[in-house]
Short mmCIF file of C-alpha atoms and ligand atoms in Angstrom, two decimals:
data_model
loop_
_atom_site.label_atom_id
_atom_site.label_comp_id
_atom_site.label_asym_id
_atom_site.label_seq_id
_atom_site.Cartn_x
_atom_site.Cartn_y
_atom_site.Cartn_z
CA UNK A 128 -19.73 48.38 -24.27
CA UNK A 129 -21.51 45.31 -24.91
CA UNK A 130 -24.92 44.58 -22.10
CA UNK A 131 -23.24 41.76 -20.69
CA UNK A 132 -19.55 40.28 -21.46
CA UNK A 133 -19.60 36.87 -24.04
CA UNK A 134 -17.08 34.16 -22.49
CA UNK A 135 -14.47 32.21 -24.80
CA UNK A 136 -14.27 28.76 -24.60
CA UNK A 137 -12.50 26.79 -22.05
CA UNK A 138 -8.68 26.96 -21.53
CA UNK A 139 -8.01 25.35 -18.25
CA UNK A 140 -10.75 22.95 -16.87
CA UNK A 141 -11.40 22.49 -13.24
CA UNK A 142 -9.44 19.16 -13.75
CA UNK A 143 -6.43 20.85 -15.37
CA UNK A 144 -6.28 22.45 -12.55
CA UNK A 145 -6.23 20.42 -9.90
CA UNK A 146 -3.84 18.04 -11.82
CA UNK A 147 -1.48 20.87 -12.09
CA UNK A 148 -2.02 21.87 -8.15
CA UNK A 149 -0.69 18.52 -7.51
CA UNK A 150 2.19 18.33 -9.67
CA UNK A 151 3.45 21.76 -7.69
CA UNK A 152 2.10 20.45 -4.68
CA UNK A 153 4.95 17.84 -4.63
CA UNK A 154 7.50 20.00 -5.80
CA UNK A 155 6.87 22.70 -3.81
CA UNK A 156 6.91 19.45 -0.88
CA UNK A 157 10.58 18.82 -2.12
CA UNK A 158 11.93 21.93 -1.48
CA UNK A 159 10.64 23.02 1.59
CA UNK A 160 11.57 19.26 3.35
CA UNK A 161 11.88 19.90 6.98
CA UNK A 162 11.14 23.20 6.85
CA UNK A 163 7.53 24.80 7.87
CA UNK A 164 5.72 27.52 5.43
CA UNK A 165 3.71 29.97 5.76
CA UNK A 166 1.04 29.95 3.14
CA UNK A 167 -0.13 33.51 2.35
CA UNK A 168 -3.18 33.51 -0.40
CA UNK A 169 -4.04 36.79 -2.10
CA UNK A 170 -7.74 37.95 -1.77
CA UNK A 171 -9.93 37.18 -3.53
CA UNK A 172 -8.59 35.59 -6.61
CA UNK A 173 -6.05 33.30 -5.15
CA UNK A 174 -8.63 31.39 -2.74
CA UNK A 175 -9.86 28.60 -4.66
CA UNK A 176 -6.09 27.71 -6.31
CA UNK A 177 -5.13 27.82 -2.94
CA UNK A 178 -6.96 25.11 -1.53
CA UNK A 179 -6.20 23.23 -4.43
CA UNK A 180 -2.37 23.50 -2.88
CA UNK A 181 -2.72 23.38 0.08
CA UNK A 182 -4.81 19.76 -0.19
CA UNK A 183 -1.40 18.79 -1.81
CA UNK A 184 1.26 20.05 0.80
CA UNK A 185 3.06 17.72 3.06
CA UNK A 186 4.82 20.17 5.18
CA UNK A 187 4.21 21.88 8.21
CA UNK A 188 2.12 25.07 7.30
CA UNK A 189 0.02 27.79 8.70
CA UNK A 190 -2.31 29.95 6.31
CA UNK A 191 -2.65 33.68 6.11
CA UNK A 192 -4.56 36.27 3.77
CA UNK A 193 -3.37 39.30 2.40
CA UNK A 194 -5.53 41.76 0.46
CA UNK A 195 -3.45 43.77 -2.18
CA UNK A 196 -4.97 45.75 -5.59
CA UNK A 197 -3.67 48.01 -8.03
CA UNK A 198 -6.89 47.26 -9.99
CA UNK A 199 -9.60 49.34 -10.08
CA UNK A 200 -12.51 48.11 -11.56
CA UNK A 201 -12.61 47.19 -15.48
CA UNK A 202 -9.41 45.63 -17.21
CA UNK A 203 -6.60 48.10 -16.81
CA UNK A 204 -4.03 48.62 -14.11
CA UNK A 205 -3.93 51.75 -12.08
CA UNK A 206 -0.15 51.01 -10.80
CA UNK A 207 -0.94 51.96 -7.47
CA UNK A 208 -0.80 49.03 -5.09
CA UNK A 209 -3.07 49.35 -1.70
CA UNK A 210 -2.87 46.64 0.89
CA UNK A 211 -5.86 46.89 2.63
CA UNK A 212 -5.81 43.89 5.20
CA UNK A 213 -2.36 42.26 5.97
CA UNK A 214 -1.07 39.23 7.21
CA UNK A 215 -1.82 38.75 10.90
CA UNK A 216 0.85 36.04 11.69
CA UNK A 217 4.33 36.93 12.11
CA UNK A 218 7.28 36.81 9.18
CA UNK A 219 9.71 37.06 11.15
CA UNK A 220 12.40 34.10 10.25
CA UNK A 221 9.88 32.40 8.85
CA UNK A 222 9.28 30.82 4.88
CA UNK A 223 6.74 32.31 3.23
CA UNK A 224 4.72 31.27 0.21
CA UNK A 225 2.65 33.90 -1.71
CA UNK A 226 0.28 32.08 -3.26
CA UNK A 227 -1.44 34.72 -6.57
CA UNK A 228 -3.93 33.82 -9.12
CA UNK A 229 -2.33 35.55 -12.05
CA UNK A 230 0.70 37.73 -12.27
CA UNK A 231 -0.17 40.59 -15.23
CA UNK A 232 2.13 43.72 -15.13
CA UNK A 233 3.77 42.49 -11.96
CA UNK A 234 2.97 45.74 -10.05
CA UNK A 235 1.18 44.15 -7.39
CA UNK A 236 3.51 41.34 -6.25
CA UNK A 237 6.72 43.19 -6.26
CA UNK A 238 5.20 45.41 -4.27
CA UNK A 239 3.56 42.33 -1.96
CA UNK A 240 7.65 40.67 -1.87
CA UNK A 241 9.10 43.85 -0.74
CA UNK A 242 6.27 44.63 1.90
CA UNK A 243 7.24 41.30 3.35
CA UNK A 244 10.65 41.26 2.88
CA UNK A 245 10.88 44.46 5.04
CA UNK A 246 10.02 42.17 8.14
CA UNK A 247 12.87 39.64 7.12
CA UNK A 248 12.04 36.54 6.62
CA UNK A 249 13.81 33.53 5.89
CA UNK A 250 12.24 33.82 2.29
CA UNK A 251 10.05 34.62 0.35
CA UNK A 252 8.51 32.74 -2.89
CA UNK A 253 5.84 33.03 -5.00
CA UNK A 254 3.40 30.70 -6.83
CA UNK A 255 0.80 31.88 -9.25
CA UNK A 256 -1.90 29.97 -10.92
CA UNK A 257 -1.26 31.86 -14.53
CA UNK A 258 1.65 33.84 -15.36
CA UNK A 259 0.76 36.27 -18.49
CA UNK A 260 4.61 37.46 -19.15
CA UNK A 261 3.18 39.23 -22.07
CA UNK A 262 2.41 42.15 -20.01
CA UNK A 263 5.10 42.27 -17.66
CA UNK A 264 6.32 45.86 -16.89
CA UNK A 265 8.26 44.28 -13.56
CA UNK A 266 11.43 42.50 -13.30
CA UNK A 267 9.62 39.74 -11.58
CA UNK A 268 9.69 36.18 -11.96
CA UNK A 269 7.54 33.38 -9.89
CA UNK A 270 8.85 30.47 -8.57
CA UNK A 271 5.95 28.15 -9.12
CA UNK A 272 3.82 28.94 -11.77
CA UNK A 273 0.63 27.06 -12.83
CA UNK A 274 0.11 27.77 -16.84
CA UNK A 275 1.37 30.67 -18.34
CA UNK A 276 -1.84 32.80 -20.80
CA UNK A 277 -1.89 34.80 -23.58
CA UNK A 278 -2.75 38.38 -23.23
CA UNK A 279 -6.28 37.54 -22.74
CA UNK A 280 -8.62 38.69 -19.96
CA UNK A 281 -8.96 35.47 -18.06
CA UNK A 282 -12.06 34.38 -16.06
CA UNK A 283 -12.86 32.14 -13.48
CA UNK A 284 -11.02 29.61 -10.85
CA UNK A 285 -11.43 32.69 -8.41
CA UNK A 286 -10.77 35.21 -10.95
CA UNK A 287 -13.07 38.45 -11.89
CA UNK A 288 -14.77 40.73 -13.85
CA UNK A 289 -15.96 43.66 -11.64
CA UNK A 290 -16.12 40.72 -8.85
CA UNK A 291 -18.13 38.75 -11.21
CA UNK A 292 -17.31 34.94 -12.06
CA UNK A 293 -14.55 33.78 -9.52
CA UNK A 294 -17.02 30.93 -9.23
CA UNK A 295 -17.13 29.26 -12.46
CA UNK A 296 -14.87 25.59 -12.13
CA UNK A 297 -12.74 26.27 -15.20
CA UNK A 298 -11.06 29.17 -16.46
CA UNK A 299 -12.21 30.95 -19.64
CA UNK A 300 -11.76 34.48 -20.86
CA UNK A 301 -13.67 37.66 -21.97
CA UNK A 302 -14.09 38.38 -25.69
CA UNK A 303 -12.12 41.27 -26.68
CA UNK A 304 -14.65 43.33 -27.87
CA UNK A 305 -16.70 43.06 -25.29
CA UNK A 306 -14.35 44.40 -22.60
P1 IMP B 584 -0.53 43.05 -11.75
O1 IMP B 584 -0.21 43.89 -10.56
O2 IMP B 584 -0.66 43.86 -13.00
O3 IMP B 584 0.44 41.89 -11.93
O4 IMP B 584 -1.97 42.51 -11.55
C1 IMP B 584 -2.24 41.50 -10.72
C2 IMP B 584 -3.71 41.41 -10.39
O5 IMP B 584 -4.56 41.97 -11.38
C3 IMP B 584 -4.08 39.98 -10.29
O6 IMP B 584 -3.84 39.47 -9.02
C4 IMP B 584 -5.55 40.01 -10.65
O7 IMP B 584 -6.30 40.26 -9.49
C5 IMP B 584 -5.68 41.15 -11.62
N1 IMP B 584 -5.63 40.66 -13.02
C6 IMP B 584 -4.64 40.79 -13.90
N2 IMP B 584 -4.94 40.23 -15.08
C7 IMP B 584 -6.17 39.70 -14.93
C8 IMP B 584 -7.03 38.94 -15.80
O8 IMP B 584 -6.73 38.61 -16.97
N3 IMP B 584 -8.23 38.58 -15.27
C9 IMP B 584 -8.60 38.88 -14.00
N4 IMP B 584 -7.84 39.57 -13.16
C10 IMP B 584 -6.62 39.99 -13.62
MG1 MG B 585 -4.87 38.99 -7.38
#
């Protein structure tokens, strides 16, 4: 393994980004007309898309965190989701919104829809920032998706590296080689 990790070039700039936070902003504003939402972000990597939604909601909401991983550190799934803080507010009846940086094998939000779906409520949707279908080894589909990626390891916008670069404004991804 390489000293320290080289980063591609560019493949969704902070702009991109926020552009595309506002097109599903609105939509996501169509379909819940009249109705409230619960907004439930995924820790960490979902927090700064997130905002970038929420800024772009006109609807009643009310936010809430959930921390799920069936990472481990390093690139590869363990399959073996762990919720280790929930949502305080409660479900029940109520429309909920996960809101996911990037769905991979899928593992961790079917598990995320079921856990919530267990406490019935009214529904339940999901919108990711990046959607790598590539990988997918879940019957799982989101509802609002922000770009779909390659089978790349992507970087940045909130996303990590063994917790490293969630801050950088764009989002890039890892040389192969070096990963
Ligand atoms: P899944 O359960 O395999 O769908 O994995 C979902 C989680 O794995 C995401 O919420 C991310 O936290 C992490 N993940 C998957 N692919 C990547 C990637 O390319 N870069 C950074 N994190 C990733
Ligand atoms: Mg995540």
């Amino acid at each position: 393994m390489a000293e320290k990790e080289t980063i591609g070039k560019i493949l969704f700039s902070e702009r991109d980004i926020q552009k595309r936070a506002k097109e599903l902003g609105k939509q996501i504003s169509r379909d819940y007309k009249g109705e409230e939402l619960i907004v439930v972000g995924t820790l960490k990597g979902a927090v700064l898309w997130m905002a970038d939604l929420l800024k772009n909601l006109e609807l009643d909401t009310a936010i809430d965190f959930v921390s799920a991983s069936s990472y481990g550190s390093g690139t590869m799934t363990s399959g073996v989701v762990k919720i280790s803080k929930d949502v305080s507010l409660d479900i029940y009846g109520k429309n909920v919104l996960i809101v996911e940086d990037i769905i991979d094998t899928g593992t961790t939000l079917k598990y995320l829809v079921r856990h919530f779906q267990d406490r019935n409520p009214k529904s339940v949707t999901i919108c990711t920032m990046l959607d790598k279908p590539s990988r997918r080894r879940e019957d799982l589909k989101a509802d609002y998706i922000g770009f779909e990626v390659e089978d790349l390891f992507v970087i940045g916008y909130g996303l990590d590296y063994d917790q490293k670069y969630r801050n950088l404004p764009y989002i890039s991804y890892l040389e192969p080689n070096d990963i």
